[in-house]
Amino acid sequence: MYEDGLPPLRETIEKYGLNAKKSLGQNFLTDLNLTCKIARSAGNLENTIIYEVGPGPGALTRGLLMSGAKKVVAVEMDPRCIDALKEIQAAYPNKLDVIQGDALKMDEIALIGNAEGCDVKIVANLPYNVGTALLIKWMTGDKWTPWFNSLTLMFQKEVGQRITAKPRTKAYGRLSVLCQARAKSYVNFDVPARAFIPPPKVTSSIISITPHDEPENYPPQKTLEIVTAAAFGQRRKMLRASLKSLGVNPLPFLAQAGIKETARAEELSIEEFCRLAKCYILK
Ligand code: SAM
């Protein structure tokens, strides 16, 4: 038993027969000291509603509730986990909502409901197979400032490096631009493979992401998505060649944005990508 009165995670996993499914990206945490550390890295959780994707048997959910979260709203795809999560609901009455389904299809604002006077934070150990798609969903919404105050997310280390990468590095790409155009992000700490059952092949990282206000000259989001897809789609080519995939002559809007036609995507700063996207619309 732990201080929350619930059994060790290994027991829960065994009791409910939660043998990990690769197709659902299942690698479960079992150490509540670690999950409390992840919860603390999301800041003060009092008066905070947490949106968690993929609670599984509930290691992180318990860490969040032990760390004082006002409420956790959790979306889990695997129906086998729901009974295990009911034990946590019983230990924390009215503090845990569990929704069974695909997080990619959820309307998070509707699930969270009235959050007046509260912070809303996303904290999750994301399934590696849909982690990037979920991050793109959250970071590319039409409305900005977004519905959440921050994201504290576990990714494979390599994905974390792509999110936080700076220009002129190998990891710098479309994900770096789309995330950093709208938020500050950094690697909080690494989590070794041995912390999971079963252990994945690679190290994981906790990434902290805090949205900032859109700068005044921010381009329409869709345009930034289109331009970064074209530029990084052929990242080794010069922009005068890679941007031809947009279906128009790129030279006039490259010139208008003050960007050398011989530059490559990985050399452009976030501000330059935003400028380029704006000039592309005005072309
Ligand atoms: N949070 C748990 C932990 O830290 O031990 C489990 C993390 S495990 C890496 C990912 C979880 O996401 C699994 O429980 C899996 O069933 C769930 N999952 C996978 N795809 C999902 C989806 N599309 N929507 C919601 N949950 C999903």
Short mmCIF file of N, CA, C and O and ligand atoms in Angstrom, two decimals, residues 24-29 52-56 59 75-78 101-103 125-127 130, ligand 1:
data_model
loop_
_atom_site.label_atom_id
_atom_site.label_comp_id
_atom_site.label_asym_id
_atom_site.label_seq_id
_atom_site.Cartn_x
_atom_site.Cartn_y
_atom_site.Cartn_z
N LEU A 24 -0.87 -0.09 -28.92
CA LEU A 24 -1.37 1.08 -28.19
C LEU A 24 -0.22 1.86 -27.54
O LEU A 24 -0.44 2.73 -26.70
N GLY A 25 1.01 1.54 -27.92
CA GLY A 25 2.17 2.27 -27.39
C GLY A 25 2.28 2.13 -25.88
O GLY A 25 2.62 3.08 -25.18
N GLN A 26 1.98 0.94 -25.36
CA GLN A 26 1.91 0.79 -23.90
C GLN A 26 3.26 0.45 -23.27
O GLN A 26 3.81 -0.63 -23.50
N ASN A 27 3.80 1.38 -22.51
CA ASN A 27 4.95 1.16 -21.63
C ASN A 27 4.57 1.83 -20.33
O ASN A 27 4.43 3.05 -20.27
N PHE A 28 4.34 1.01 -19.30
CA PHE A 28 3.76 1.55 -18.07
C PHE A 28 4.82 1.93 -17.04
O PHE A 28 5.81 1.21 -16.86
N LEU A 29 4.58 3.04 -16.37
CA LEU A 29 5.43 3.44 -15.24
C LEU A 29 4.90 2.75 -13.99
O LEU A 29 3.69 2.51 -13.89
N GLU A 52 -5.24 14.44 -18.91
CA GLU A 52 -4.24 13.39 -19.11
C GLU A 52 -4.68 12.46 -20.24
O GLU A 52 -5.82 12.00 -20.25
N VAL A 53 -3.76 12.17 -21.15
CA VAL A 53 -4.05 11.18 -22.20
C VAL A 53 -3.34 9.88 -21.84
O VAL A 53 -2.16 9.88 -21.48
N GLY A 54 -4.07 8.78 -21.91
CA GLY A 54 -3.46 7.47 -21.72
C GLY A 54 -3.03 7.19 -20.29
O GLY A 54 -1.86 6.93 -20.04
N PRO A 55 -3.97 7.20 -19.33
CA PRO A 55 -3.58 6.93 -17.94
C PRO A 55 -3.13 5.48 -17.72
O PRO A 55 -2.41 5.21 -16.76
N GLY A 56 -3.56 4.56 -18.60
CA GLY A 56 -3.17 3.14 -18.42
C GLY A 56 -3.60 2.65 -17.05
O GLY A 56 -4.74 2.90 -16.62
N ALA A 59 -0.38 5.12 -13.01
CA ALA A 59 0.78 5.58 -12.22
C ALA A 59 0.89 7.11 -12.20
O ALA A 59 1.06 7.72 -11.14
N VAL A 75 -8.30 10.47 -20.65
CA VAL A 75 -8.85 9.76 -21.81
C VAL A 75 -7.99 8.53 -22.09
O VAL A 75 -6.78 8.66 -22.30
N GLU A 76 -8.60 7.37 -22.04
CA GLU A 76 -7.86 6.12 -22.25
C GLU A 76 -8.55 5.29 -23.34
O GLU A 76 -9.74 5.05 -23.28
N MET A 77 -7.76 4.83 -24.28
CA MET A 77 -8.28 4.06 -25.41
C MET A 77 -8.57 2.60 -25.02
O MET A 77 -9.50 1.99 -25.55
N ASP A 78 -7.79 2.05 -24.10
CA ASP A 78 -7.83 0.61 -23.82
C ASP A 78 -8.89 0.29 -22.76
O ASP A 78 -8.73 0.64 -21.58
N GLY A 101 -11.84 6.21 -25.01
CA GLY A 101 -11.90 6.58 -26.42
C GLY A 101 -10.56 7.04 -26.94
O GLY A 101 -9.55 6.97 -26.23
N ASP A 102 -10.58 7.53 -28.17
CA ASP A 102 -9.36 7.95 -28.86
C ASP A 102 -9.11 9.44 -28.63
O ASP A 102 -9.92 10.28 -29.07
N ALA A 103 -8.00 9.77 -28.00
CA ALA A 103 -7.70 11.16 -27.67
C ALA A 103 -7.58 12.04 -28.91
O ALA A 103 -7.80 13.25 -28.84
N ASN A 125 2.05 10.86 -20.17
CA ASN A 125 3.07 9.98 -20.72
C ASN A 125 2.45 9.44 -22.01
O ASN A 125 1.68 8.49 -21.98
N LEU A 126 2.77 10.10 -23.11
CA LEU A 126 2.02 9.84 -24.35
C LEU A 126 2.41 8.52 -25.01
O LEU A 126 3.58 8.14 -24.99
N PRO A 127 1.41 7.84 -25.61
CA PRO A 127 1.74 6.66 -26.41
C PRO A 127 2.60 7.10 -27.59
O PRO A 127 2.26 8.07 -28.26
N VAL A 130 1.07 7.87 -31.24
CA VAL A 130 0.23 9.03 -31.58
C VAL A 130 0.69 10.32 -30.87
O VAL A 130 0.02 11.34 -30.97
N1 SAM B 1 0.19 6.88 -18.23
C1 SAM B 1 0.53 5.48 -18.13
C2 SAM B 1 1.89 5.35 -17.46
O1 SAM B 1 2.60 6.35 -17.44
O2 SAM B 1 2.21 4.27 -16.99
C3 SAM B 1 0.53 4.77 -19.47
C4 SAM B 1 1.36 5.40 -20.54
S1 SAM B 1 1.47 4.43 -22.02
C5 SAM B 1 2.99 5.07 -22.67
C6 SAM B 1 0.31 5.16 -23.14
C7 SAM B 1 -1.16 4.95 -22.81
O3 SAM B 1 -1.94 5.60 -23.81
C8 SAM B 1 -1.63 3.51 -22.78
O4 SAM B 1 -2.39 3.28 -21.62
C9 SAM B 1 -2.50 3.36 -24.04
O5 SAM B 1 -3.54 2.41 -23.91
C10 SAM B 1 -3.04 4.76 -24.20
N2 SAM B 1 -3.40 5.13 -25.59
C11 SAM B 1 -2.84 4.72 -26.75
N3 SAM B 1 -3.40 5.33 -27.80
C12 SAM B 1 -4.34 6.17 -27.30
C13 SAM B 1 -5.27 7.08 -27.89
N4 SAM B 1 -5.31 7.27 -29.22
N5 SAM B 1 -6.11 7.75 -27.08
C14 SAM B 1 -6.07 7.58 -25.73
N6 SAM B 1 -5.21 6.73 -25.12
C15 SAM B 1 -4.36 6.04 -25.88
#
